[in-house]
PDB file of C-alpha atoms in Angstrom:
ATOM      1  CA  UNK J   1       0.010  -0.022   0.014  1.00  0.00           C
ATOM      2  CA  UNK J   2       1.186   3.491  -0.924  1.00  0.00           C
ATOM      3  CA  UNK J   3       0.563   6.558   1.140  1.00  0.00           C
ATOM      4  CA  UNK J   4       0.295  10.156   0.047  1.00  0.00           C
ATOM      5  CA  UNK J   5      -0.122  12.604   2.893  1.00  0.00           C
ATOM      6  CA  UNK J   6      -1.551  16.009   1.929  1.00  0.00           C
ATOM      7  CA  UNK J   7      -0.497  18.326   4.768  1.00  0.00           C
ATOM      8  CA  UNK J   8       0.871  21.620   5.878  1.00  0.00           C
ATOM      9  CA  UNK J   9       4.105  21.813   7.772  1.00  0.00           C
ATOM     10  CA  UNK J  10       2.598  23.824  10.757  1.00  0.00           C
ATOM     11  CA  UNK J  11      -0.739  22.134  10.948  1.00  0.00           C
ATOM     12  CA  UNK J  12      -0.979  20.328  14.270  1.00  0.00           C
ATOM     13  CA  UNK J  13      -3.673  18.034  12.802  1.00  0.00           C
ATOM     14  CA  UNK J  14      -1.269  16.920  10.122  1.00  0.00           C
ATOM     15  CA  UNK J  15       1.471  16.619  12.836  1.00  0.00           C
ATOM     16  CA  UNK J  16      -0.595  14.122  14.646  1.00  0.00           C
ATOM     17  CA  UNK J  17      -0.958  11.953  11.489  1.00  0.00           C
ATOM     18  CA  UNK J  18       2.831  12.211  10.668  1.00  0.00           C
ATOM     19  CA  UNK J  19       3.547  10.860  14.292  1.00  0.00           C
ATOM     20  CA  UNK J  20       0.955   7.962  13.733  1.00  0.00           C
ATOM     21  CA  UNK J  21       2.528   6.948  10.438  1.00  0.00           C
ATOM     22  CA  UNK J  22       6.043   7.065  11.950  1.00  0.00           C
ATOM     23  CA  UNK J  23       4.962   4.987  14.945  1.00  0.00           C
ATOM     24  CA  UNK J  24       3.616   2.384  12.799  1.00  0.00           C
ATOM     25  CA  UNK J  25       6.722   2.442  10.623  1.00  0.00           C
ATOM     26  CA  UNK J  26       4.927   3.235   7.485  1.00  0.00           C
ATOM     27  CA  UNK J  27       6.509   5.125   4.656  1.00  0.00           C
ATOM     28  CA  UNK J  28       4.674   7.996   2.962  1.00  0.00           C
ATOM     29  CA  UNK J  29       5.214  10.946   0.435  1.00  0.00           C
ATOM     30  CA  UNK J  30       3.928  14.353   1.293  1.00  0.00           C
ATOM     31  CA  UNK J  31       2.181  16.882  -0.753  1.00  0.00           C
ATOM     32  CA  UNK J  32       2.402  20.257   1.086  1.00  0.00           C
ATOM     33  CA  UNK J  33      -0.384  22.871   0.897  1.00  0.00           C
ATOM     34  CA  UNK J  34       0.486  26.330   2.276  1.00  0.00           C
ATOM     35  CA  UNK J  35      -2.607  27.291   4.065  1.00  0.00           C
ATOM     36  CA  UNK J  36      -1.571  30.977   4.333  1.00  0.00           C
ATOM     37  CA  UNK J  37      -1.795  31.024   0.516  1.00  0.00           C
ATOM     38  CA  UNK J  38      -4.985  29.163   0.168  1.00  0.00           C
ATOM     39  CA  UNK J  39      -3.382  26.250  -1.757  1.00  0.00           C
ATOM     40  CA  UNK J  40      -5.877  23.813  -0.068  1.00  0.00           C
ATOM     41  CA  UNK J  41      -8.810  25.620  -1.798  1.00  0.00           C
ATOM     42  CA  UNK J  42      -8.311  24.225  -5.323  1.00  0.00           C
ATOM     43  CA  UNK J  43     -10.961  22.187  -6.996  1.00  0.00           C
ATOM     44  CA  UNK J  44      -8.544  19.372  -7.454  1.00  0.00           C
ATOM     45  CA  UNK J  45      -7.877  19.169  -3.582  1.00  0.00           C
ATOM     46  CA  UNK J  46     -11.651  19.581  -2.774  1.00  0.00           C
ATOM     47  CA  UNK J  47     -12.223  16.448  -4.774  1.00  0.00           C
ATOM     48  CA  UNK J  48     -10.174  14.567  -2.271  1.00  0.00           C
ATOM     49  CA  UNK J  49     -11.236  16.576   0.841  1.00  0.00           C
ATOM     50  CA  UNK J  50     -14.656  18.399   0.563  1.00  0.00           C
ATOM     51  CA  UNK J  51     -13.770  20.481   3.607  1.00  0.00           C
ATOM     52  CA  UNK J  52     -10.564  21.686   1.873  1.00  0.00           C
ATOM     53  CA  UNK J  53      -8.675  21.055   5.155  1.00  0.00           C
ATOM     54  CA  UNK J  54      -5.556  19.082   5.930  1.00  0.00           C
ATOM     55  CA  UNK J  55      -4.619  16.391   6.456  1.00  0.00           C
ATOM     56  CA  UNK J  56      -5.814  14.060   3.874  1.00  0.00           C
ATOM     57  CA  UNK J  57      -4.159  10.638   3.726  1.00  0.00           C
ATOM     58  CA  UNK J  58      -4.519   8.857   0.332  1.00  0.00           C
ATOM     59  CA  UNK J  59      -3.932   5.196   0.735  1.00  0.00           C
ATOM     60  CA  UNK J  60      -3.858   3.621  -2.819  1.00  0.00           C
ATOM     61  CA  UNK J  61      -7.231   4.894  -4.245  1.00  0.00           C
ATOM     62  CA  UNK J  62      -8.933   5.866  -0.853  1.00  0.00           C
ATOM     63  CA  UNK J  63      -8.749   9.302   0.644  1.00  0.00           C
ATOM     64  CA  UNK J  64      -9.058   9.510   4.402  1.00  0.00           C
ATOM     65  CA  UNK J  65      -9.671  12.877   6.271  1.00  0.00           C
ATOM     66  CA  UNK J  66      -9.938  14.019   9.939  1.00  0.00           C
ATOM     67  CA  UNK J  67      -6.768  13.181  11.925  1.00  0.00           C
ATOM     68  CA  UNK J  68      -8.554  11.185  14.698  1.00  0.00           C
ATOM     69  CA  UNK J  69     -10.208   9.070  12.240  1.00  0.00           C
ATOM     70  CA  UNK J  70      -7.042   8.577  10.262  1.00  0.00           C
ATOM     71  CA  UNK J  71      -5.112   7.614  13.398  1.00  0.00           C
ATOM     72  CA  UNK J  72      -7.801   5.061  14.486  1.00  0.00           C
ATOM     73  CA  UNK J  73      -7.776   3.622  10.848  1.00  0.00           C
ATOM     74  CA  UNK J  74      -3.940   3.209  10.999  1.00  0.00           C
ATOM     75  CA  UNK J  75      -4.328   1.462  14.458  1.00  0.00           C
ATOM     76  CA  UNK J  76      -6.979  -0.934  13.000  1.00  0.00           C
ATOM     77  CA  UNK J  77      -5.129  -1.777   9.953  1.00  0.00           C
ATOM     78  CA  UNK J  78      -1.565  -1.993  11.566  1.00  0.00           C
ATOM     79  CA  UNK J  79      -2.127  -2.885  15.281  1.00  0.00           C
ATOM     80  CA  UNK J  80       1.506  -2.855  16.215  1.00  0.00           C
ATOM     81  CA  UNK J  81       2.459  -0.917  18.188  1.00  0.00           C
ATOM     82  CA  UNK J  82      -0.988  -0.054  19.400  1.00  0.00           C
ATOM     83  CA  UNK J  83      -2.172   3.545  19.757  1.00  0.00           C
ATOM     84  CA  UNK J  84      -4.966   2.552  22.108  1.00  0.00           C
ATOM     85  CA  UNK J  85      -4.964   0.256  25.156  1.00  0.00           C
ATOM     86  CA  UNK J  86      -6.229  -3.233  24.978  1.00  0.00           C
ATOM     87  CA  UNK J  87      -9.029  -2.745  27.426  1.00  0.00           C
ATOM     88  CA  UNK J  88     -12.332  -0.666  27.020  1.00  0.00           C
ATOM     89  CA  UNK J  89     -11.723   1.613  29.940  1.00  0.00           C
ATOM     90  CA  UNK J  90      -8.314   2.388  28.728  1.00  0.00           C
ATOM     91  CA  UNK J  91      -9.333   3.196  25.299  1.00  0.00           C
ATOM     92  CA  UNK J  92     -12.161   5.509  26.496  1.00  0.00           C
ATOM     93  CA  UNK J  93      -9.684   7.373  28.645  1.00  0.00           C
ATOM     94  CA  UNK J  94      -7.068   7.835  25.953  1.00  0.00           C
ATOM     95  CA  UNK J  95      -9.776   8.840  23.476  1.00  0.00           C
ATOM     96  CA  UNK J  96     -11.004  11.448  25.977  1.00  0.00           C
ATOM     97  CA  UNK J  97      -7.462  12.820  26.536  1.00  0.00           C
ATOM     98  CA  UNK J  98      -6.976  13.201  22.675  1.00  0.00           C
ATOM     99  CA  UNK J  99     -10.428  14.660  22.387  1.00  0.00           C
ATOM    100  CA  UNK J 100      -9.616  17.513  24.873  1.00  0.00           C
ATOM    101  CA  UNK J 101      -7.152  18.691  22.310  1.00  0.00           C
ATOM    102  CA  UNK J 102      -8.695  17.492  19.005  1.00  0.00           C
ATOM    103  CA  UNK J 103     -12.321  18.642  19.864  1.00  0.00           C
ATOM    104  CA  UNK J 104     -12.047  21.355  22.563  1.00  0.00           C
ATOM    105  CA  UNK J 105      -8.645  23.205  21.989  1.00  0.00           C
ATOM    106  CA  UNK J 106      -7.732  22.933  18.350  1.00  0.00           C
ATOM    107  CA  UNK J 107     -10.945  23.757  16.443  1.00  0.00           C
ATOM    108  CA  UNK J 108     -11.297  27.191  18.101  1.00  0.00           C
ATOM    109  CA  UNK J 109      -7.564  28.111  17.626  1.00  0.00           C
ATOM    110  CA  UNK J 110      -6.962  26.999  14.104  1.00  0.00           C
ATOM    111  CA  UNK J 111      -6.084  29.255  11.173  1.00  0.00           C
ATOM    112  CA  UNK J 112      -9.753  29.761  10.085  1.00  0.00           C
ATOM    113  CA  UNK J 113     -10.856  30.898  13.399  1.00  0.00           C
ATOM    114  CA  UNK J 114      -7.851  33.211  14.015  1.00  0.00           C
ATOM    115  CA  UNK J 115      -8.289  34.685  10.512  1.00  0.00           C
ATOM    116  CA  UNK J 116     -11.998  35.491  11.211  1.00  0.00           C
ATOM    117  CA  UNK J 117     -10.920  37.106  14.687  1.00  0.00           C
ATOM    118  CA  UNK J 118      -8.359  39.329  12.911  1.00  0.00           C
ATOM    119  CA  UNK J 119     -10.366  40.177   9.655  1.00  0.00           C
ATOM    120  CA  UNK J 120     -14.075  40.319  10.800  1.00  0.00           C
ATOM    121  CA  UNK J 121     -13.760  41.386  14.504  1.00  0.00           C
ATOM    122  CA  UNK J 122     -10.533  43.425  14.000  1.00  0.00           C
ATOM    123  CA  UNK J 123      -8.847  41.643  16.982  1.00  0.00           C
ATOM    124  CA  UNK J 124      -5.297  42.824  17.734  1.00  0.00           C
ATOM    125  CA  UNK J 125      -2.482  40.425  17.907  1.00  0.00           C
ATOM    126  CA  UNK J 126      -2.512  40.696  21.719  1.00  0.00           C
ATOM    127  CA  UNK J 127      -6.254  39.770  21.708  1.00  0.00           C
ATOM    128  CA  UNK J 128      -5.541  36.912  19.395  1.00  0.00           C
ATOM    129  CA  UNK J 129      -2.740  35.627  21.646  1.00  0.00           C
ATOM    130  CA  UNK J 130      -4.970  35.928  24.757  1.00  0.00           C
ATOM    131  CA  UNK J 131      -7.726  33.967  22.950  1.00  0.00           C
ATOM    132  CA  UNK J 132      -5.313  31.151  22.110  1.00  0.00           C
ATOM    133  CA  UNK J 133      -3.873  31.070  25.576  1.00  0.00           C
ATOM    134  CA  UNK J 134      -7.267  31.005  27.164  1.00  0.00           C
ATOM    135  CA  UNK J 135      -8.472  27.852  25.421  1.00  0.00           C
ATOM    136  CA  UNK J 136      -5.141  25.968  25.663  1.00  0.00           C
ATOM    137  CA  UNK J 137      -4.963  26.728  29.442  1.00  0.00           C
ATOM    138  CA  UNK J 138      -8.411  25.306  29.900  1.00  0.00           C
ATOM    139  CA  UNK J 139      -7.740  22.168  28.119  1.00  0.00           C
ATOM    140  CA  UNK J 140      -4.207  21.706  29.575  1.00  0.00           C
ATOM    141  CA  UNK J 141      -5.481  22.176  33.098  1.00  0.00           C
ATOM    142  CA  UNK J 142      -7.888  19.164  32.586  1.00  0.00           C
ATOM    143  CA  UNK J 143      -5.291  17.100  30.789  1.00  0.00           C
ATOM    144  CA  UNK J 144      -2.607  17.847  33.478  1.00  0.00           C
ATOM    145  CA  UNK J 145      -4.983  16.145  35.983  1.00  0.00           C
ATOM    146  CA  UNK J 146      -5.813  13.181  33.762  1.00  0.00           C
ATOM    147  CA  UNK J 147      -2.141  12.578  33.123  1.00  0.00           C
ATOM    148  CA  UNK J 148      -1.435  12.634  36.892  1.00  0.00           C
ATOM    149  CA  UNK J 149      -4.142  10.075  37.338  1.00  0.00           C
ATOM    150  CA  UNK J 150      -3.311   7.683  34.354  1.00  0.00           C
ATOM    151  CA  UNK J 151       0.154   8.668  33.074  1.00  0.00           C
ATOM    152  CA  UNK J 152       3.376   6.870  33.293  1.00  0.00           C
ATOM    153  CA  UNK J 153       6.275   7.750  30.975  1.00  0.00           C
ATOM    154  CA  UNK J 154       3.603   8.921  28.463  1.00  0.00           C
ATOM    155  CA  UNK J 155       0.252  10.597  28.779  1.00  0.00           C
ATOM    156  CA  UNK J 156      -1.414   7.157  29.501  1.00  0.00           C
ATOM    157  CA  UNK J 157       0.897   4.495  30.853  1.00  0.00           C
ATOM    158  CA  UNK J 158       4.401   3.773  29.583  1.00  0.00           C
ATOM    159  CA  UNK J 159       3.841   3.569  25.808  1.00  0.00           C
ATOM    160  CA  UNK J 160       2.835   6.150  23.464  1.00  0.00           C
ATOM    161  CA  UNK J 161      -0.908   6.365  22.529  1.00  0.00           C
ATOM    162  CA  UNK J 162      -3.305   8.382  20.610  1.00  0.00           C
ATOM    163  CA  UNK J 163      -3.175  11.000  23.492  1.00  0.00           C
ATOM    164  CA  UNK J 164       0.490  11.573  22.890  1.00  0.00           C
ATOM    165  CA  UNK J 165      -0.018  11.995  19.090  1.00  0.00           C
ATOM    166  CA  UNK J 166      -2.369  14.875  19.982  1.00  0.00           C
ATOM    167  CA  UNK J 167      -0.442  16.199  22.893  1.00  0.00           C
ATOM    168  CA  UNK J 168       2.902  16.770  21.247  1.00  0.00           C
ATOM    169  CA  UNK J 169       1.576  19.033  18.334  1.00  0.00           C
ATOM    170  CA  UNK J 170      -0.449  21.031  20.792  1.00  0.00           C
ATOM    171  CA  UNK J 171       2.605  21.628  22.837  1.00  0.00           C
ATOM    172  CA  UNK J 172       4.286  22.928  19.694  1.00  0.00           C
ATOM    173  CA  UNK J 173       1.425  25.399  19.232  1.00  0.00           C
ATOM    174  CA  UNK J 174       1.410  26.465  22.812  1.00  0.00           C
ATOM    175  CA  UNK J 175       5.196  27.165  22.657  1.00  0.00           C
ATOM    176  CA  UNK J 176       4.782  29.029  19.320  1.00  0.00           C
ATOM    177  CA  UNK J 177       2.282  31.239  20.870  1.00  0.00           C
ATOM    178  CA  UNK J 178       4.323  31.649  24.045  1.00  0.00           C
ATOM    179  CA  UNK J 179       1.728  30.220  26.322  1.00  0.00           C
ATOM    180  CA  UNK J 180       3.017  29.830  29.895  1.00  0.00           C
ATOM    181  CA  UNK J 181       3.449  26.193  30.447  1.00  0.00           C
ATOM    182  CA  UNK J 182       4.763  26.402  34.060  1.00  0.00           C
ATOM    183  CA  UNK J 183       1.414  25.196  35.381  1.00  0.00           C
ATOM    184  CA  UNK J 184       1.607  21.990  33.538  1.00  0.00           C
ATOM    185  CA  UNK J 185       4.829  20.100  34.599  1.00  0.00           C
ATOM    186  CA  UNK J 186       3.429  16.596  33.792  1.00  0.00           C
ATOM    187  CA  UNK J 187       2.417  17.719  30.302  1.00  0.00           C
ATOM    188  CA  UNK J 188       5.763  19.227  29.602  1.00  0.00           C
ATOM    189  CA  UNK J 189       7.593  16.120  30.969  1.00  0.00           C
ATOM    190  CA  UNK J 190       5.421  13.779  28.852  1.00  0.00           C
ATOM    191  CA  UNK J 191       5.952  15.845  25.798  1.00  0.00           C
ATOM    192  CA  UNK J 192       9.643  15.700  26.316  1.00  0.00           C
ATOM    193  CA  UNK J 193       9.678  12.060  26.626  1.00  0.00           C
ATOM    194  CA  UNK J 194       7.628  11.546  23.524  1.00  0.00           C
ATOM    195  CA  UNK J 195       9.649  13.990  21.491  1.00  0.00           C
ATOM    196  CA  UNK J 196      12.871  12.060  22.337  1.00  0.00           C
ATOM    197  CA  UNK J 197      11.437   9.184  20.160  1.00  0.00           C
ATOM    198  CA  UNK J 198      12.543   9.170  16.488  1.00  0.00           C
ATOM    199  CA  UNK J 199       8.845   8.784  15.371  1.00  0.00           C
ATOM    200  CA  UNK J 200       8.034  12.076  17.016  1.00  0.00           C
ATOM    201  CA  UNK J 201      11.293  13.887  16.181  1.00  0.00           C
ATOM    202  CA  UNK J 202      10.966  13.052  12.429  1.00  0.00           C
ATOM    203  CA  UNK J 203       7.295  14.567  12.478  1.00  0.00           C
ATOM    204  CA  UNK J 204       8.314  17.858  13.722  1.00  0.00           C
ATOM    205  CA  UNK J 205       7.252  20.833  11.651  1.00  0.00           C
ATOM    206  CA  UNK J 206      10.554  22.243  11.069  1.00  0.00           C
ATOM    207  CA  UNK J 207      11.632  19.104   9.213  1.00  0.00           C
ATOM    208  CA  UNK J 208       8.573  19.026   6.729  1.00  0.00           C
ATOM    209  CA  UNK J 209       8.454  20.033   3.148  1.00  0.00           C
ATOM    210  CA  UNK J 210       7.710  23.828   2.729  1.00  0.00           C
ATOM    211  CA  UNK J 211       8.615  24.512   6.300  1.00  0.00           C
ATOM    212  CA  UNK J 212      10.661  27.650   5.523  1.00  0.00           C
ATOM    213  CA  UNK J 213       8.394  30.539   6.757  1.00  0.00           C
ATOM    214  CA  UNK J 214       9.027  32.809   3.664  1.00  0.00           C
ATOM    215  CA  UNK J 215       5.949  34.948   4.455  1.00  0.00           C
ATOM    216  CA  UNK J 216       6.255  35.759   8.040  1.00  0.00           C
ATOM    217  CA  UNK J 217       3.883  38.956   7.836  1.00  0.00           C
ATOM    218  CA  UNK J 218       0.935  36.831   6.636  1.00  0.00           C
ATOM    219  CA  UNK J 219      -1.645  35.183   8.928  1.00  0.00           C
ATOM    220  CA  UNK J 220      -0.010  32.673  11.153  1.00  0.00           C
TER     221      UNK J 220
END
């Protein structure tokens, strides 16, 4: 099976999928789409992903969208190493930890929302940064407690899971926007442990095609 990943180097949703593919030891080619330039809005890409969002993973002739669904599909098709625990309780907890990021933090801090804040509501950069920090802090406060309850070396137990695939990219975003991480020592420690693994390190945005930020004055 051949894999083609349509992504954007700074997309945290794409970052999650790169981590998952790397953890599974699957090779893939990348097609970068610069979201700042609207490269994801072409009719050709819309034929693959009707939302015109990244990532899209094309496996042979099938296009998969939405990073949580892609990660769970990968886990079902290539069960080793597992991204979800073997027991129902553990799976529910890991899915909840990932959902704090994928459902509650990321959607209201992504490029589309920030662009709307800036253009329609005339928010200043200080106000945008405060918006981002508010929602990251709310999610991280809950996640810190869950890691304290269920974590080991990683967010859940001693092996990387779906929760770590979501957490590491969100940490990248938090650091990018200078969010104070001092209140979240377990999150920071867990992220550091994960990022030391080659599968996470190779997925880092700075190492992806198109990563050179040649248009720093455009919307982030």
